[in-house]
């Protein structure tokens, strides 16, 4: 018997949002860990709003704001406007953020303004650190064996915005100027800068074309490939090694045992005498891939022959998974914010989300 195409709604419902989310849904364990991290950030959240004028319009709760930002990364949502649109009708999103069925969804511009407050007060960095502390409690970090690498991030700026700093117009080979006039002319970061994103740098690596870019850096723990440090710098030929020295020094300082044997795995791009010496001065064993192409490697042969070196070279490849995830699932292939500070915060948020996804899988494999 054919059913009748009718639609009838009940006047009242006794079901909760939690009833609509499957018990095995991956967001359940991620939300538990995210809430655990957010609960420890009450002091920083209070400091963010203590200077506000009393009696003003209530802002978005920072906990809800951070959970919404996590959803934007986890579900590859390209804009705040689209995020607010989906939150309007997506019960899963409302449940994860902490909105009831009857709560109004925020205006996109208000959401963006409140997000800027989190970035200003480094709340995203604090959230990343609290997520990492959860992994530490569960013994998912070795705290001694690390890998480092960098990746290029396309800036939200085009070639036409890259103009001379002195205000003069570029001229092409035929003496023309104006739109497209830069073709055939020499441009560099010393004489030019982007009008839309002054922090971006024209940079190329390997066989890639020169583009306006930033450079993202991560330090991962070799036990399970979790990211323990993340930062963004302006793109240049020395940025990777300089960022690596800062991150491994932080890891060295954070080690509980001052006599711990810290190792650092890296690719051939880090095989430079000054970097190897800097690692040894910090009492870090440099498990850097030897670059012997027409030159002598700075990595001692005694280190390269060790068993630990071979393990580090195998484990360091895990770092590429974080970069790949951030560029395909996250929104870091071409970041849609401008300025070094904002790009850095978005990169750190992506790595915090990546850690939560990996920790969720580790929790299932090692309850």
Tab-separated table of C-alpha atoms in Angstrom:
chain	number	residue	atom	x	y	z
A	1	UNK	CA	0.000	0.000	0.000
A	2	UNK	CA	1.389	3.363	-1.010
A	3	UNK	CA	2.074	5.816	1.785
A	4	UNK	CA	0.592	9.311	1.800
A	5	UNK	CA	2.951	12.251	1.169
A	6	UNK	CA	2.052	14.351	4.191
A	7	UNK	CA	4.058	16.407	6.666
A	8	UNK	CA	2.910	16.945	10.232
A	9	UNK	CA	4.897	18.493	13.071
A	10	UNK	CA	4.236	17.987	16.750
A	11	UNK	CA	3.588	21.089	18.768
A	12	UNK	CA	6.032	19.946	21.441
A	13	UNK	CA	9.063	17.652	21.427
A	14	UNK	CA	10.665	15.851	24.371
A	15	UNK	CA	13.857	14.902	22.541
A	16	UNK	CA	17.198	16.556	23.303
A	17	UNK	CA	19.927	17.484	20.850
A	18	UNK	CA	22.070	14.730	22.292
A	19	UNK	CA	19.479	12.189	21.155
A	20	UNK	CA	20.120	13.061	17.505
A	21	UNK	CA	23.890	12.417	17.674
A	22	UNK	CA	24.905	8.732	17.268
A	23	UNK	CA	26.767	7.340	20.258
A	24	UNK	CA	29.638	6.288	17.989
A	25	UNK	CA	29.973	9.643	16.220
A	26	UNK	CA	33.652	10.788	16.120
A	27	UNK	CA	32.727	14.273	17.331
A	28	UNK	CA	31.637	12.891	20.709
A	29	UNK	CA	35.143	12.053	21.930
A	30	UNK	CA	36.575	15.156	20.254
A	31	UNK	CA	34.043	17.336	22.090
A	32	UNK	CA	34.916	15.724	25.433
A	33	UNK	CA	38.614	16.489	24.957
A	34	UNK	CA	37.907	19.999	23.655
A	35	UNK	CA	35.692	20.764	26.658
A	36	UNK	CA	38.372	19.453	29.014
A	37	UNK	CA	40.876	21.847	27.465
A	38	UNK	CA	38.420	24.782	27.482
A	39	UNK	CA	37.582	24.228	31.158
A	40	UNK	CA	41.201	25.033	32.057
A	41	UNK	CA	41.109	28.342	30.174
A	42	UNK	CA	38.653	30.164	32.407
A	43	UNK	CA	41.283	32.617	33.667
A	44	UNK	CA	42.373	33.711	30.199
A	45	UNK	CA	38.743	34.059	29.108
A	46	UNK	CA	37.982	36.249	32.132
A	47	UNK	CA	40.957	38.467	31.326
A	48	UNK	CA	39.740	38.944	27.771
A	49	UNK	CA	36.518	40.618	28.903
A	50	UNK	CA	37.473	42.364	32.150
A	51	UNK	CA	38.108	45.681	30.370
A	52	UNK	CA	34.704	45.715	28.661
A	53	UNK	CA	32.202	48.428	29.576
A	54	UNK	CA	29.600	47.157	32.002
A	55	UNK	CA	26.087	46.957	30.661
A	56	UNK	CA	27.146	46.449	27.049
A	57	UNK	CA	25.766	43.846	24.677
A	58	UNK	CA	26.765	40.310	25.741
A	59	UNK	CA	29.433	38.853	23.493
A	60	UNK	CA	29.657	35.295	22.213
A	61	UNK	CA	30.843	32.890	24.899
A	62	UNK	CA	34.518	32.201	24.062
A	63	UNK	CA	34.052	28.475	24.668
A	64	UNK	CA	31.283	28.347	22.054
A	65	UNK	CA	33.319	30.489	19.704
A	66	UNK	CA	36.319	28.154	19.853
A	67	UNK	CA	34.138	25.082	19.342
A	68	UNK	CA	32.602	26.770	16.287
A	69	UNK	CA	36.064	27.564	14.931
A	70	UNK	CA	37.011	23.911	15.405
A	71	UNK	CA	33.978	22.845	13.371
A	72	UNK	CA	35.027	25.206	10.603
A	73	UNK	CA	38.367	23.392	10.387
A	74	UNK	CA	37.036	19.853	10.848
A	75	UNK	CA	34.351	20.226	8.171
A	76	UNK	CA	36.325	22.363	5.690
A	77	UNK	CA	33.868	25.259	5.863
A	78	UNK	CA	35.261	28.102	3.766
A	79	UNK	CA	33.724	31.137	5.489
A	80	UNK	CA	32.092	32.364	8.684
A	81	UNK	CA	28.918	33.145	6.741
A	82	UNK	CA	28.655	29.551	5.550
A	83	UNK	CA	29.391	28.294	9.075
A	84	UNK	CA	26.542	30.379	10.504
A	85	UNK	CA	24.211	29.190	7.739
A	86	UNK	CA	24.940	25.534	8.451
A	87	UNK	CA	24.666	26.038	12.201
A	88	UNK	CA	21.146	27.388	11.630
A	89	UNK	CA	19.847	24.008	10.422
A	90	UNK	CA	22.517	21.449	11.364
A	91	UNK	CA	21.621	19.867	14.702
A	92	UNK	CA	25.059	18.219	14.949
A	93	UNK	CA	26.750	21.624	14.743
A	94	UNK	CA	24.400	23.107	17.358
A	95	UNK	CA	25.113	20.216	19.700
A	96	UNK	CA	28.892	20.481	19.299
A	97	UNK	CA	28.965	24.271	19.759
A	98	UNK	CA	26.573	24.222	22.711
A	99	UNK	CA	23.512	25.920	21.203
A	100	UNK	CA	20.007	24.677	21.874
A	101	UNK	CA	17.410	24.210	19.135
A	102	UNK	CA	15.839	27.568	20.012
A	103	UNK	CA	19.047	29.625	20.339
A	104	UNK	CA	19.623	32.249	17.680
A	105	UNK	CA	22.647	31.844	15.447
A	106	UNK	CA	25.159	34.697	15.486
A	107	UNK	CA	25.482	37.274	12.749
A	108	UNK	CA	28.638	36.454	10.714
A	109	UNK	CA	30.186	39.894	11.293
A	110	UNK	CA	29.680	39.581	15.067
A	111	UNK	CA	31.277	36.130	14.958
A	112	UNK	CA	34.264	37.514	13.051
A	113	UNK	CA	34.693	40.425	15.471
A	114	UNK	CA	34.676	38.127	18.501
A	115	UNK	CA	37.106	35.762	16.793
A	116	UNK	CA	39.556	38.659	16.508
A	117	UNK	CA	39.462	38.979	20.295
A	118	UNK	CA	40.587	35.359	20.698
A	119	UNK	CA	43.477	35.937	18.315
A	120	UNK	CA	44.503	39.139	20.108
A	121	UNK	CA	44.757	37.363	23.454
A	122	UNK	CA	46.477	34.197	22.108
A	123	UNK	CA	43.556	32.041	23.251
A	124	UNK	CA	44.088	29.693	20.293
A	125	UNK	CA	47.682	29.049	21.367
A	126	UNK	CA	46.516	28.379	24.909
A	127	UNK	CA	43.897	25.952	23.604
A	128	UNK	CA	46.591	24.121	21.603
A	129	UNK	CA	48.719	23.813	24.759
A	130	UNK	CA	45.817	22.494	26.840
A	131	UNK	CA	45.004	19.865	24.198
A	132	UNK	CA	48.665	18.845	24.308
A	133	UNK	CA	48.545	18.509	28.091
A	134	UNK	CA	45.705	15.983	27.702
A	135	UNK	CA	47.917	13.905	25.402
A	136	UNK	CA	50.718	14.149	27.959
A	137	UNK	CA	48.455	12.807	30.718
A	138	UNK	CA	47.498	9.841	28.544
A	139	UNK	CA	51.180	9.054	27.899
A	140	UNK	CA	50.875	9.642	24.150
A	141	UNK	CA	54.052	11.762	24.039
A	142	UNK	CA	57.627	10.578	24.429
A	143	UNK	CA	58.953	14.032	25.312
A	144	UNK	CA	62.394	13.054	23.985
A	145	UNK	CA	62.239	12.179	20.287
A	146	UNK	CA	61.014	14.775	17.796
A	147	UNK	CA	60.833	15.616	14.098
A	148	UNK	CA	60.695	19.029	12.445
A	149	UNK	CA	59.700	20.308	9.028
A	150	UNK	CA	58.155	23.280	7.254
A	151	UNK	CA	55.548	23.833	4.539
A	152	UNK	CA	54.569	26.692	2.259
A	153	UNK	CA	51.249	28.481	2.740
A	154	UNK	CA	49.774	30.572	-0.051
A	155	UNK	CA	48.894	34.063	1.148
A	156	UNK	CA	45.493	35.641	0.469
A	157	UNK	CA	47.077	38.093	-1.973
A	158	UNK	CA	47.782	38.112	-5.696
A	159	UNK	CA	50.689	39.150	-7.896
A	160	UNK	CA	49.006	42.407	-8.871
A	161	UNK	CA	49.068	43.552	-5.244
A	162	UNK	CA	52.871	43.183	-5.163
A	163	UNK	CA	54.024	46.716	-6.005
A	164	UNK	CA	57.061	48.903	-5.427
A	165	UNK	CA	57.532	50.297	-1.942
A	166	UNK	CA	58.544	53.716	-3.277
A	167	UNK	CA	55.224	54.117	-5.058
A	168	UNK	CA	56.616	54.091	-8.580
A	169	UNK	CA	55.033	51.916	-11.260
A	170	UNK	CA	56.678	48.781	-12.617
A	171	UNK	CA	57.372	48.811	-16.325
A	172	UNK	CA	57.515	45.852	-18.639
A	173	UNK	CA	60.166	45.165	-21.253
A	174	UNK	CA	58.410	47.448	-23.756
A	175	UNK	CA	58.305	50.358	-21.346
A	176	UNK	CA	54.600	49.953	-20.605
A	177	UNK	CA	53.053	50.287	-17.153
A	178	UNK	CA	49.741	49.817	-15.402
A	179	UNK	CA	47.832	46.538	-15.133
A	180	UNK	CA	50.095	43.623	-16.038
A	181	UNK	CA	53.055	45.981	-16.421
A	182	UNK	CA	55.208	43.935	-14.027
A	183	UNK	CA	55.739	41.181	-16.617
A	184	UNK	CA	59.416	40.928	-17.487
A	185	UNK	CA	60.472	43.339	-14.730
A	186	UNK	CA	62.581	42.360	-11.733
A	187	UNK	CA	60.777	42.241	-8.417
A	188	UNK	CA	62.066	41.321	-4.972
A	189	UNK	CA	60.995	41.553	-1.360
A	190	UNK	CA	63.541	44.343	-0.823
A	191	UNK	CA	61.913	46.679	-3.363
A	192	UNK	CA	58.302	45.434	-3.435
A	193	UNK	CA	55.564	44.462	-1.014
A	194	UNK	CA	51.934	43.409	-1.206
A	195	UNK	CA	49.348	46.135	-0.706
A	196	UNK	CA	46.774	43.658	0.599
A	197	UNK	CA	49.089	41.606	2.872
A	198	UNK	CA	52.393	43.354	3.664
A	199	UNK	CA	53.577	40.385	5.771
A	200	UNK	CA	53.500	37.972	2.813
A	201	UNK	CA	56.749	37.356	0.952
A	202	UNK	CA	57.444	36.433	-2.669
A	203	UNK	CA	59.112	33.036	-2.400
A	204	UNK	CA	59.762	29.864	-4.348
A	205	UNK	CA	61.045	26.464	-3.274
A	206	UNK	CA	62.363	23.775	-5.581
A	207	UNK	CA	60.551	23.747	-8.914
A	208	UNK	CA	57.546	25.739	-7.678
A	209	UNK	CA	56.707	29.165	-9.092
A	210	UNK	CA	57.318	32.334	-7.086
A	211	UNK	CA	54.170	33.180	-5.128
A	212	UNK	CA	53.229	35.364	-2.171
A	213	UNK	CA	53.569	32.956	0.722
A	214	UNK	CA	54.080	32.283	4.390
A	215	UNK	CA	55.924	29.318	5.865
A	216	UNK	CA	54.378	27.025	8.473
A	217	UNK	CA	56.574	25.008	10.854
A	218	UNK	CA	55.726	22.105	13.135
A	219	UNK	CA	57.573	20.001	15.679
A	220	UNK	CA	56.072	16.549	16.146
A	221	UNK	CA	56.599	13.919	18.804
A	222	UNK	CA	57.821	10.669	17.272
A	223	UNK	CA	55.750	8.354	19.469
A	224	UNK	CA	52.431	8.975	17.708
A	225	UNK	CA	53.104	11.905	15.398
A	226	UNK	CA	51.259	14.477	17.519
A	227	UNK	CA	52.195	18.106	16.884
A	228	UNK	CA	53.841	19.613	19.981
A	229	UNK	CA	54.752	23.030	18.530
A	230	UNK	CA	53.472	25.006	15.567
A	231	UNK	CA	54.202	28.470	14.238
A	232	UNK	CA	54.174	30.560	11.061
A	233	UNK	CA	56.960	32.801	9.811
A	234	UNK	CA	57.621	34.960	6.799
A	235	UNK	CA	58.901	32.837	3.931
A	236	UNK	CA	62.658	32.925	3.302
A	237	UNK	CA	65.548	30.514	2.851
A	238	UNK	CA	66.541	30.473	6.532
A	239	UNK	CA	63.076	30.380	8.140
A	240	UNK	CA	62.871	26.589	8.489
A	241	UNK	CA	66.134	26.192	10.405
A	242	UNK	CA	65.550	29.268	12.556
A	243	UNK	CA	62.067	28.108	13.555
A	244	UNK	CA	63.392	24.598	14.225
A	245	UNK	CA	65.990	25.937	16.657
A	246	UNK	CA	63.345	27.859	18.590
A	247	UNK	CA	60.927	24.923	18.748
A	248	UNK	CA	63.464	22.264	19.756
A	249	UNK	CA	64.880	24.617	22.385
A	250	UNK	CA	61.381	24.950	23.856
A	251	UNK	CA	61.097	21.152	23.877
A	252	UNK	CA	64.500	20.866	25.533
A	253	UNK	CA	63.437	23.308	28.270
A	254	UNK	CA	60.142	21.479	28.791
A	255	UNK	CA	61.849	18.090	29.295
A	256	UNK	CA	61.308	16.822	32.836
A	257	UNK	CA	64.765	15.280	32.947
A	258	UNK	CA	67.611	17.665	32.148
A	259	UNK	CA	69.764	14.669	31.198
A	260	UNK	CA	67.175	13.274	28.749
A	261	UNK	CA	68.569	12.227	25.362
A	262	UNK	CA	66.655	14.566	23.041
A	263	UNK	CA	66.786	13.691	19.332
A	264	UNK	CA	65.583	15.707	16.331
A	265	UNK	CA	64.805	14.138	12.965
A	266	UNK	CA	64.717	16.308	9.832
A	267	UNK	CA	65.204	16.166	6.068
A	268	UNK	CA	68.268	17.175	4.028
A	269	UNK	CA	67.281	20.834	4.028
A	270	UNK	CA	68.408	21.047	7.673
A	271	UNK	CA	71.880	19.600	6.968
A	272	UNK	CA	73.809	22.821	7.565
A	273	UNK	CA	76.853	23.234	9.793
A	274	UNK	CA	75.393	26.078	11.849
A	275	UNK	CA	72.168	24.138	12.507
A	276	UNK	CA	73.947	20.932	13.534
A	277	UNK	CA	76.224	22.902	15.874
A	278	UNK	CA	73.241	24.753	17.361
A	279	UNK	CA	71.521	21.431	18.115
A	280	UNK	CA	74.609	20.039	19.787
A	281	UNK	CA	74.968	23.173	21.903
A	282	UNK	CA	71.382	22.627	23.116
A	283	UNK	CA	72.312	18.991	23.895
A	284	UNK	CA	70.034	17.734	21.123
A	285	UNK	CA	71.234	14.870	18.930
A	286	UNK	CA	70.658	15.906	15.292
A	287	UNK	CA	69.123	12.972	13.420
A	288	UNK	CA	69.147	15.002	10.200
A	289	UNK	CA	69.199	13.255	6.826
A	290	UNK	CA	72.692	13.521	5.368
A	291	UNK	CA	73.016	15.622	2.231
A	292	UNK	CA	76.017	14.293	0.310
A	293	UNK	CA	75.104	15.610	-3.149
A	294	UNK	CA	78.388	17.204	-4.228
A	295	UNK	CA	79.260	18.194	-0.672
A	296	UNK	CA	80.213	16.867	2.758
A	297	UNK	CA	77.414	16.338	5.257
A	298	UNK	CA	77.555	18.249	8.534
A	299	UNK	CA	75.961	15.299	10.356
A	300	UNK	CA	78.679	13.150	12.017
A	301	UNK	CA	78.938	9.634	10.585
A	302	UNK	CA	78.822	8.188	14.104
A	303	UNK	CA	75.310	9.615	14.511
A	304	UNK	CA	74.199	8.508	11.028
A	305	UNK	CA	75.225	4.900	11.770
A	306	UNK	CA	73.290	4.659	15.037
A	307	UNK	CA	70.088	2.644	15.452
A	308	UNK	CA	68.199	5.665	16.764
A	309	UNK	CA	69.070	7.634	13.632
A	310	UNK	CA	67.385	5.044	11.410
A	311	UNK	CA	64.281	5.091	13.595
A	312	UNK	CA	64.117	8.895	13.521
A	313	UNK	CA	64.405	8.913	9.723
A	314	UNK	CA	61.461	6.552	9.535
A	315	UNK	CA	59.350	8.398	12.097
A	316	UNK	CA	59.969	11.896	10.707
A	317	UNK	CA	57.717	11.132	7.738
A	318	UNK	CA	54.707	11.267	10.077
A	319	UNK	CA	55.040	15.043	10.096
A	320	UNK	CA	53.823	15.186	6.488
A	321	UNK	CA	50.445	13.800	7.577
A	322	UNK	CA	49.774	16.926	9.622
A	323	UNK	CA	50.643	19.207	6.712
A	324	UNK	CA	48.526	17.154	4.322
A	325	UNK	CA	45.551	17.156	6.702
A	326	UNK	CA	45.754	20.912	7.271
A	327	UNK	CA	45.847	21.603	3.527
A	328	UNK	CA	43.068	19.217	2.484
A	329	UNK	CA	40.680	19.043	5.436
A	330	UNK	CA	41.711	22.322	7.037
A	331	UNK	CA	41.971	25.590	5.128
A	332	UNK	CA	45.720	26.117	5.039
A	333	UNK	CA	46.541	25.474	1.377
A	334	UNK	CA	45.654	29.110	0.748
A	335	UNK	CA	44.822	30.838	3.979
A	336	UNK	CA	41.844	33.220	3.886
A	337	UNK	CA	43.125	35.705	6.475
A	338	UNK	CA	45.822	38.346	6.140
A	339	UNK	CA	48.704	39.287	8.403
A	340	UNK	CA	51.333	37.143	10.116
A	341	UNK	CA	49.502	37.078	13.460
A	342	UNK	CA	46.201	35.878	12.002
A	343	UNK	CA	47.820	33.302	9.730
A	344	UNK	CA	49.820	31.973	12.688
A	345	UNK	CA	46.691	31.582	14.826
A	346	UNK	CA	44.813	29.780	12.041
A	347	UNK	CA	47.760	27.410	11.544
A	348	UNK	CA	47.925	26.650	15.273
A	349	UNK	CA	44.147	26.039	15.358
A	350	UNK	CA	44.468	23.596	12.445
A	351	UNK	CA	47.199	21.701	14.274
A	352	UNK	CA	45.115	21.601	17.473
A	353	UNK	CA	42.235	20.120	15.447
A	354	UNK	CA	44.616	17.630	13.825
A	355	UNK	CA	45.840	16.543	17.267
A	356	UNK	CA	42.253	16.061	18.479
A	357	UNK	CA	41.486	13.833	15.482
A	358	UNK	CA	44.594	11.720	16.069
A	359	UNK	CA	43.948	11.558	19.814
A	360	UNK	CA	40.426	10.346	19.140
A	361	UNK	CA	41.874	7.475	17.078
A	362	UNK	CA	44.507	6.739	19.740
A	363	UNK	CA	41.778	6.628	22.379
A	364	UNK	CA	39.963	3.939	20.433
A	365	UNK	CA	43.106	1.880	19.862
A	366	UNK	CA	44.454	2.382	23.414
A	367	UNK	CA	41.492	2.924	25.761
